[in-house]
Tab-separated table of C-alpha atoms in Angstrom:
chain	number	residue	atom	x	y	z
A	1	MET	CA	0.000	0.000	0.000
A	2	LEU	CA	1.239	3.464	-0.861
A	3	ASP	CA	1.541	6.132	1.817
A	4	TYR	CA	-0.323	9.124	0.403
A	5	ALA	CA	1.267	11.617	2.790
A	6	LEU	CA	4.613	10.664	1.256
A	7	LEU	CA	3.146	10.796	-2.238
A	8	ALA	CA	1.735	14.264	-1.589
A	9	ALA	CA	5.211	15.481	-0.638
A	10	LEU	CA	6.699	13.986	-3.812
A	11	ALA	CA	3.984	15.508	-5.995
A	12	ALA	CA	4.501	18.937	-4.418
A	13	VAL	CA	8.260	18.827	-5.055
A	14	VAL	CA	7.780	17.744	-8.673
A	15	ARG	CA	5.078	20.356	-9.240
A	16	THR	CA	6.933	23.291	-7.654
A	17	GLY	CA	10.521	22.251	-8.467
A	18	SER	CA	11.677	22.991	-4.937
A	19	PHE	CA	11.595	21.390	-1.488
A	20	GLU	CA	11.128	24.842	0.055
A	21	ARG	CA	8.140	25.748	-2.136
A	22	ALA	CA	6.671	22.280	-1.598
A	23	ALA	CA	6.996	22.778	2.168
A	24	ALA	CA	5.197	26.122	2.003
A	25	GLN	CA	2.424	24.520	-0.042
A	26	LEU	CA	2.038	21.638	2.432
A	27	HIS	CA	2.482	23.860	5.544
A	28	VAL	CA	5.401	21.791	6.874
A	29	THR	CA	9.157	22.361	7.048
A	30	PRO	CA	11.507	21.677	4.104
A	31	SER	CA	13.194	19.081	6.294
A	32	ALA	CA	9.884	17.232	6.691
A	33	VAL	CA	9.342	17.232	2.936
A	34	SER	CA	12.865	15.942	2.353
A	35	GLN	CA	12.387	13.172	4.898
A	36	ARG	CA	9.092	12.097	3.327
A	37	VAL	CA	10.556	11.963	-0.162
A	38	LYS	CA	13.622	10.074	1.088
A	39	LEU	CA	11.423	7.555	2.928
A	40	LEU	CA	9.314	7.026	-0.202
A	41	GLU	CA	12.465	6.497	-2.268
A	42	GLU	CA	13.655	3.904	0.238
A	43	ARG	CA	10.329	2.096	0.121
A	44	MET	CA	10.180	2.160	-3.670
A	45	GLY	CA	13.830	1.188	-4.027
A	46	THR	CA	14.625	3.911	-6.559
A	47	ILE	CA	15.451	7.619	-6.834
A	48	LEU	CA	12.281	9.657	-7.422
A	49	VAL	CA	13.619	13.236	-7.466
A	50	VAL	CA	16.703	14.641	-9.150
A	51	ARG	CA	17.876	17.290	-6.691
A	52	GLY	CA	18.785	20.496	-8.470
A	53	SER	CA	17.486	23.919	-9.413
A	54	PRO	CA	14.768	23.158	-10.224
A	55	CYS	CA	14.203	19.702	-8.761
A	56	THR	CA	12.767	17.314	-11.331
A	57	GLY	CA	11.102	13.945	-11.131
A	58	THR	CA	12.695	10.802	-12.467
A	59	PRO	CA	10.448	8.651	-14.703
A	60	ALA	CA	9.351	6.710	-11.612
A	61	GLY	CA	8.895	9.923	-9.643
A	62	LEU	CA	6.793	11.487	-12.399
A	63	ARG	CA	4.621	8.392	-12.599
A	64	LEU	CA	4.013	8.335	-8.841
A	65	SER	CA	3.430	12.085	-8.763
A	66	GLN	CA	0.797	11.842	-11.467
A	67	HIS	CA	-0.844	8.942	-9.603
A	68	ALA	CA	-0.987	11.064	-6.444
A	69	GLU	CA	-2.581	13.942	-8.323
A	70	ARG	CA	-5.177	11.633	-9.882
A	71	VAL	CA	-6.076	10.288	-6.458
A	72	ALA	CA	-6.325	13.852	-5.104
A	73	LEU	CA	-8.599	14.757	-8.009
A	74	LEU	CA	-10.942	11.839	-7.288
A	75	GLU	CA	-10.903	12.390	-3.533
A	76	SER	CA	-11.800	16.060	-3.957
A	77	GLU	CA	-15.039	14.975	-5.617
A	78	LEU	CA	-16.069	12.988	-2.529
A	79	ARG	CA	-16.739	16.236	-0.658
A	80	ASP	CA	-20.171	16.572	-2.220
A	81	GLY	CA	-22.744	14.314	-0.627
A	82	LEU	CA	-20.518	12.717	2.029
A	83	PRO	CA	-20.888	14.613	5.314
A	84	GLY	CA	-17.962	12.807	6.929
A	85	VAL	CA	-15.489	14.144	4.361
A	86	PRO	CA	-13.923	17.556	5.223
A	87	GLN	CA	-15.433	20.240	3.008
A	88	ASP	CA	-12.549	22.723	3.243
A	89	GLY	CA	-9.815	20.734	1.522
A	90	PRO	CA	-7.348	22.347	-0.883
A	91	ALA	CA	-8.367	23.052	-4.475
A	92	VAL	CA	-7.424	20.248	-6.820
A	93	THR	CA	-4.586	20.761	-9.354
A	94	VAL	CA	-5.018	19.388	-12.879
A	95	ARG	CA	-1.971	19.101	-15.155
A	96	MET	CA	-2.516	19.558	-18.883
A	97	ALA	CA	-0.422	20.114	-22.025
A	98	VAL	CA	-1.236	22.957	-24.414
A	99	ASN	CA	0.551	24.742	-27.251
A	100	ALA	CA	1.718	28.316	-26.764
A	101	ASP	CA	-0.487	29.899	-29.439
A	102	SER	CA	-3.656	28.295	-28.036
A	103	LEU	CA	-2.716	29.577	-24.590
A	104	ALA	CA	-2.245	33.075	-26.020
A	105	THR	CA	-5.544	33.123	-27.922
A	106	TRP	CA	-8.352	30.999	-26.459
A	107	PHE	CA	-7.315	28.499	-23.793
A	108	VAL	CA	-7.279	30.898	-20.828
A	109	ALA	CA	-10.984	31.582	-21.431
A	110	ALA	CA	-11.610	27.836	-21.258
A	111	MET	CA	-9.718	27.634	-17.960
A	112	ALA	CA	-11.870	30.439	-16.557
A	113	GLY	CA	-14.919	28.239	-17.090
A	114	THR	CA	-13.849	26.042	-14.161
A	115	PRO	CA	-12.842	28.588	-11.501
A	116	ASP	CA	-12.511	26.134	-8.601
A	117	VAL	CA	-9.633	24.226	-10.233
A	118	LEU	CA	-5.909	24.982	-10.103
A	119	PHE	CA	-4.112	24.401	-13.399
A	120	ASP	CA	-0.569	23.173	-13.978
A	121	LEU	CA	0.144	23.762	-17.669
A	122	VAL	CA	2.900	22.174	-19.727
A	123	LEU	CA	3.700	24.127	-22.901
A	124	ASP	CA	4.594	22.043	-25.928
A	125	ASP	CA	3.938	21.883	-29.635
A	126	GLN	CA	0.564	20.328	-30.467
A	127	GLU	CA	2.376	17.621	-32.453
A	128	HIS	CA	4.243	16.575	-29.292
A	129	SER	CA	1.704	17.244	-26.526
A	130	ALA	CA	0.221	13.752	-26.928
A	131	ASP	CA	3.573	12.366	-25.751
A	132	TRP	CA	2.858	13.832	-22.303
A	133	LEU	CA	-0.369	11.818	-22.242
A	134	ARG	CA	1.418	8.648	-23.328
A	135	ARG	CA	3.885	9.051	-20.477
A	136	GLY	CA	1.022	9.608	-18.035
A	137	GLU	CA	2.359	13.029	-17.020
A	138	VAL	CA	-0.813	15.001	-17.834
A	139	LEU	CA	-4.529	14.267	-17.704
A	140	ALA	CA	-5.455	16.134	-20.889
A	141	ALA	CA	-3.834	17.877	-23.840
A	142	VAL	CA	-4.482	20.018	-26.898
A	143	THR	CA	-2.995	17.990	-29.764
A	144	SER	CA	-2.828	18.001	-33.548
A	145	GLY	CA	-3.564	14.276	-33.797
A	146	ALA	CA	-7.078	12.846	-33.992
A	147	GLN	CA	-5.975	9.316	-33.050
A	148	PRO	CA	-6.639	8.946	-29.316
A	149	VAL	CA	-3.778	8.019	-27.030
A	150	GLN	CA	-4.403	4.727	-25.218
A	151	GLY	CA	-6.752	5.334	-22.299
A	152	CYS	CA	-7.916	8.691	-23.669
A	153	ASP	CA	-10.809	10.128	-25.649
A	154	SER	CA	-10.174	12.492	-28.575
A	155	THR	CA	-12.569	15.260	-29.646
A	156	PRO	CA	-12.079	17.755	-32.525
A	157	LEU	CA	-11.905	21.387	-31.429
A	158	GLY	CA	-11.697	23.213	-34.751
A	159	ALA	CA	-8.661	24.948	-36.216
A	160	LEU	CA	-6.452	27.783	-35.076
A	161	ARG	CA	-6.208	30.042	-38.124
A	162	TYR	CA	-2.872	31.677	-38.962
A	163	VAL	CA	-2.258	34.573	-41.354
A	164	ALA	CA	1.062	35.422	-43.030
A	165	THR	CA	1.509	38.988	-41.828
A	166	ALA	CA	3.983	41.849	-41.992
A	167	SER	CA	3.997	45.598	-41.480
A	168	PRO	CA	3.079	47.846	-44.446
A	169	ASP	CA	6.602	49.302	-44.405
A	170	PHE	CA	8.120	45.806	-44.542
A	171	LEU	CA	5.991	45.000	-47.600
A	172	ARG	CA	7.069	48.210	-49.337
A	173	ARG	CA	10.749	47.502	-48.665
A	174	HIS	CA	10.859	43.814	-49.526
A	175	PHE	CA	7.975	43.274	-51.943
A	176	PRO	CA	7.804	46.408	-54.140
A	177	ASP	CA	6.650	44.311	-57.095
A	178	GLY	CA	4.368	42.007	-55.109
A	179	VAL	CA	4.835	38.870	-53.006
A	180	GLU	CA	6.345	36.092	-55.076
A	181	ALA	CA	8.644	33.122	-54.524
A	182	ALA	CA	11.830	34.995	-55.477
A	183	SER	CA	11.171	37.953	-53.169
A	184	LEU	CA	10.135	35.633	-50.315
A	185	ALA	CA	13.479	33.855	-50.571
A	186	ARG	CA	15.242	37.173	-49.868
A	187	ALA	CA	12.935	38.738	-47.272
A	188	PRO	CA	13.640	37.923	-43.608
A	189	ARG	CA	11.028	35.822	-41.904
A	190	LEU	CA	10.193	35.140	-38.270
A	191	THR	CA	10.568	31.620	-36.817
A	192	TYR	CA	9.382	30.645	-33.342
A	193	ASN	CA	11.945	27.864	-32.805
A	194	SER	CA	13.344	24.785	-34.532
A	195	LYS	CA	9.980	22.995	-34.377
A	196	ASP	CA	8.115	25.833	-36.089
A	197	ARG	CA	7.130	24.778	-39.610
A	198	LEU	CA	4.245	27.197	-40.096
A	199	GLN	CA	6.054	29.565	-42.460
A	200	THR	CA	7.289	26.672	-44.606
A	201	GLN	CA	3.848	25.061	-44.653
A	202	TRP	CA	2.296	28.332	-45.768
A	203	THR	CA	4.739	28.930	-48.633
A	204	ARG	CA	4.060	25.410	-49.854
A	205	GLN	CA	0.305	26.022	-49.674
A	206	ALA	CA	0.419	29.471	-51.284
A	207	PHE	CA	3.201	28.947	-53.867
A	208	GLY	CA	3.416	25.175	-54.256
A	209	VAL	CA	7.002	25.011	-53.024
A	210	GLU	CA	8.929	25.288	-49.746
A	211	ILE	CA	10.874	28.556	-49.724
A	212	ALA	CA	13.935	28.964	-47.523
A	213	SER	CA	14.813	32.474	-46.381
A	214	PRO	CA	16.863	34.275	-43.701
A	215	THR	CA	15.103	34.252	-40.331
A	216	HIS	CA	14.854	35.905	-36.945
A	217	TRP	CA	14.368	33.372	-34.115
A	218	MET	CA	11.566	34.676	-31.914
A	219	PRO	CA	10.493	32.136	-29.216
A	220	SER	CA	7.508	34.053	-27.823
A	221	THR	CA	3.970	34.308	-29.188
A	222	HIS	CA	3.537	37.956	-28.248
A	223	ALA	CA	7.090	38.950	-29.242
A	224	PHE	CA	6.372	37.279	-32.590
A	225	VAL	CA	3.520	39.731	-33.139
A	226	ASP	CA	5.615	42.656	-31.881
A	227	ALA	CA	8.433	41.747	-34.279
A	228	ALA	CA	6.023	41.744	-37.219
A	229	LEU	CA	4.610	45.117	-36.129
A	230	ALA	CA	8.155	46.494	-35.847
A	231	GLY	CA	8.956	45.431	-39.414
A	232	LEU	CA	11.623	42.888	-38.527
A	233	GLY	CA	10.164	40.196	-40.742
A	234	TRP	CA	7.043	38.402	-41.916
A	235	GLY	CA	5.550	35.457	-40.061
A	236	MET	CA	2.505	33.318	-39.379
A	237	ASN	CA	0.508	34.918	-36.580
A	238	PRO	CA	-2.684	33.512	-35.036
A	239	GLU	CA	-5.566	35.448	-36.585
A	240	PRO	CA	-7.328	36.072	-33.229
A	241	LEU	CA	-4.149	37.687	-31.900
A	242	VAL	CA	-3.639	40.082	-34.821
A	243	ALA	CA	-7.237	40.768	-35.888
A	244	GLY	CA	-7.118	44.315	-34.516
A	245	ALA	CA	-3.768	45.099	-36.164
A	246	LEU	CA	-5.089	43.779	-39.484
A	247	ARG	CA	-8.244	45.878	-39.188
A	248	ASP	CA	-6.395	49.131	-38.499
A	249	GLY	CA	-3.656	48.484	-41.060
A	250	ARG	CA	-0.693	48.099	-38.703
A	251	LEU	CA	-0.282	44.618	-40.190
A	252	VAL	CA	-1.278	43.338	-43.609
A	253	ALA	CA	-1.650	39.870	-45.072
A	254	LEU	CA	1.122	38.951	-47.490
A	255	VAL	CA	-1.384	37.155	-49.718
A	256	PRO	CA	-5.024	37.998	-48.916
A	257	GLY	CA	-7.320	34.994	-48.761
A	258	GLN	CA	-4.508	32.524	-47.963
A	259	PRO	CA	-4.795	31.618	-44.270
A	260	LEU	CA	-3.293	28.450	-42.830
A	261	ASP	CA	-5.643	26.409	-40.641
A	262	VAL	CA	-4.101	24.096	-38.021
A	263	PRO	CA	-6.674	21.538	-36.737
A	264	LEU	CA	-6.642	20.892	-32.997
A	265	PHE	CA	-8.031	18.067	-30.859
A	266	TRP	CA	-8.762	17.694	-27.155
A	267	GLN	CA	-7.528	14.451	-25.668
A	268	ARG	CA	-8.367	13.608	-22.053
A	269	SER	CA	-7.904	10.673	-19.766
A	270	ARG	CA	-10.908	8.380	-19.396
A	271	ILE	CA	-10.744	8.370	-15.602
A	272	ALA	CA	-14.222	8.945	-14.185
A	273	SER	CA	-13.738	12.482	-12.900
A	274	ARG	CA	-16.454	15.113	-12.701
A	275	THR	CA	-13.793	17.838	-12.531
A	276	LEU	CA	-12.152	16.639	-15.726
A	277	ALA	CA	-15.563	16.415	-17.377
A	278	ASP	CA	-16.275	20.035	-16.378
A	279	ILE	CA	-12.925	21.165	-17.791
A	280	THR	CA	-13.619	19.272	-21.017
A	281	ARG	CA	-17.040	20.896	-21.334
A	282	SER	CA	-15.510	24.358	-20.928
A	283	VAL	CA	-12.686	23.612	-23.385
A	284	LEU	CA	-15.084	22.359	-26.068
A	285	THR	CA	-17.512	25.258	-25.615
A	286	THR	CA	-14.735	27.862	-25.795
A	287	ALA	CA	-12.936	26.232	-28.717
A	288	ARG	CA	-16.076	25.910	-30.801
A	289	ALA	CA	-16.855	29.577	-30.220
A	290	ARG	CA	-13.350	30.894	-30.922
A	291	LEU	CA	-11.685	28.505	-33.361
A	292	THR	CA	-12.370	28.075	-37.058
A	293	GLN	CA	-14.691	25.127	-37.581
A	294	ALA	CA	-14.891	22.704	-40.549
A	295	ALA	CA	-11.146	22.275	-40.077
A	296	LEU	CA	-10.895	18.547	-40.768
A	297	ASP	CA	-10.261	16.810	-44.046
A	298	HIS	CA	-12.617	14.256	-45.635
A	299	ASP	CA	-11.498	11.314	-43.497
A	300	GLY	CA	-11.760	13.124	-40.158
A	301	GLY	CA	-8.019	13.620	-39.690
A	302	PRO	CA	-6.113	16.859	-39.485
A	303	GLY	CA	-5.567	18.539	-42.821
A	304	ARG	CA	-2.208	19.853	-41.675
A	305	THR	CA	0.026	19.193	-38.687
A	306	CYS	CA	2.365	21.970	-37.765
A	307	GLY	CA	2.770	24.437	-34.985
A	308	ARG	CA	4.864	25.928	-32.255
A	309	SER	CA	6.241	24.937	-28.890
A	310	PRO	CA	8.229	26.883	-26.322
A	311	PRO	CA	11.984	26.682	-25.893
A	312	ALA	CA	13.237	23.788	-23.809
A	313	ASN	CA	13.617	25.918	-20.683
A	314	GLU	CA	9.927	26.893	-20.862
A	315	ALA	CA	8.553	23.384	-21.287
A	316	MET	CA	7.713	22.848	-17.642
């Protein structure tokens, strides 16, 4: 049998990255947290936490931490209807994976639909977020793949629409004779990071060929927009994020009528949790109101899989 007081200490260290912050969260001393984690490691016969700055869980530690958080999620739902269960327990924390552009455009509104939940978000590209589900490190994820991960349900959300944008001055300087393959090869572009294929996908869609060009590396969704506004380069910006700038002319579309739609899916664990069901309901409602619909191809799969993830030091 697992000792859940020890598991709670492990989960707090993994979640906060620090024995001191875990102690403050659990209202005990850092020494008590350290002793609990050490005792759990002795009982399990393996190292569970890599001590450092920040502290990180080993594969076994991450698995046990996620188990502890799932148990806490289920136990929190016993408060309703069972008078013997304390009603003033801590708010439950739900860990999920989401891509940076969704977080910057629509996902926060979905989170606000379940105000009694604490969220622990992992930022990763939608092509890779399903890996967090496969490893059991999150309970739900925004992904680009329709195929459900084992033990999960998958529901289409719609598509996040991107527009190839630049400032009017940038267009005048780099495309005096119009946007074409040759001028695109010379004009500097913006690239989020090494996983970002959006600009390449768009040139292939709009011109039938992948076009390489010099690039600024800009690993921030909002800095990406700011760089386009400043005339540093052209790039694929989420339409909801730049709609105002497009309306007032501070940004313009390189090729009008050529957006790039990236289909998204919501995958969630099948554990019987009312809290997770409430989060799912809010995510689906928000996505269907804010994302472009009819984003799937004829066989129900994503028409295009590309996107952005944060730099490695922002992944946790």
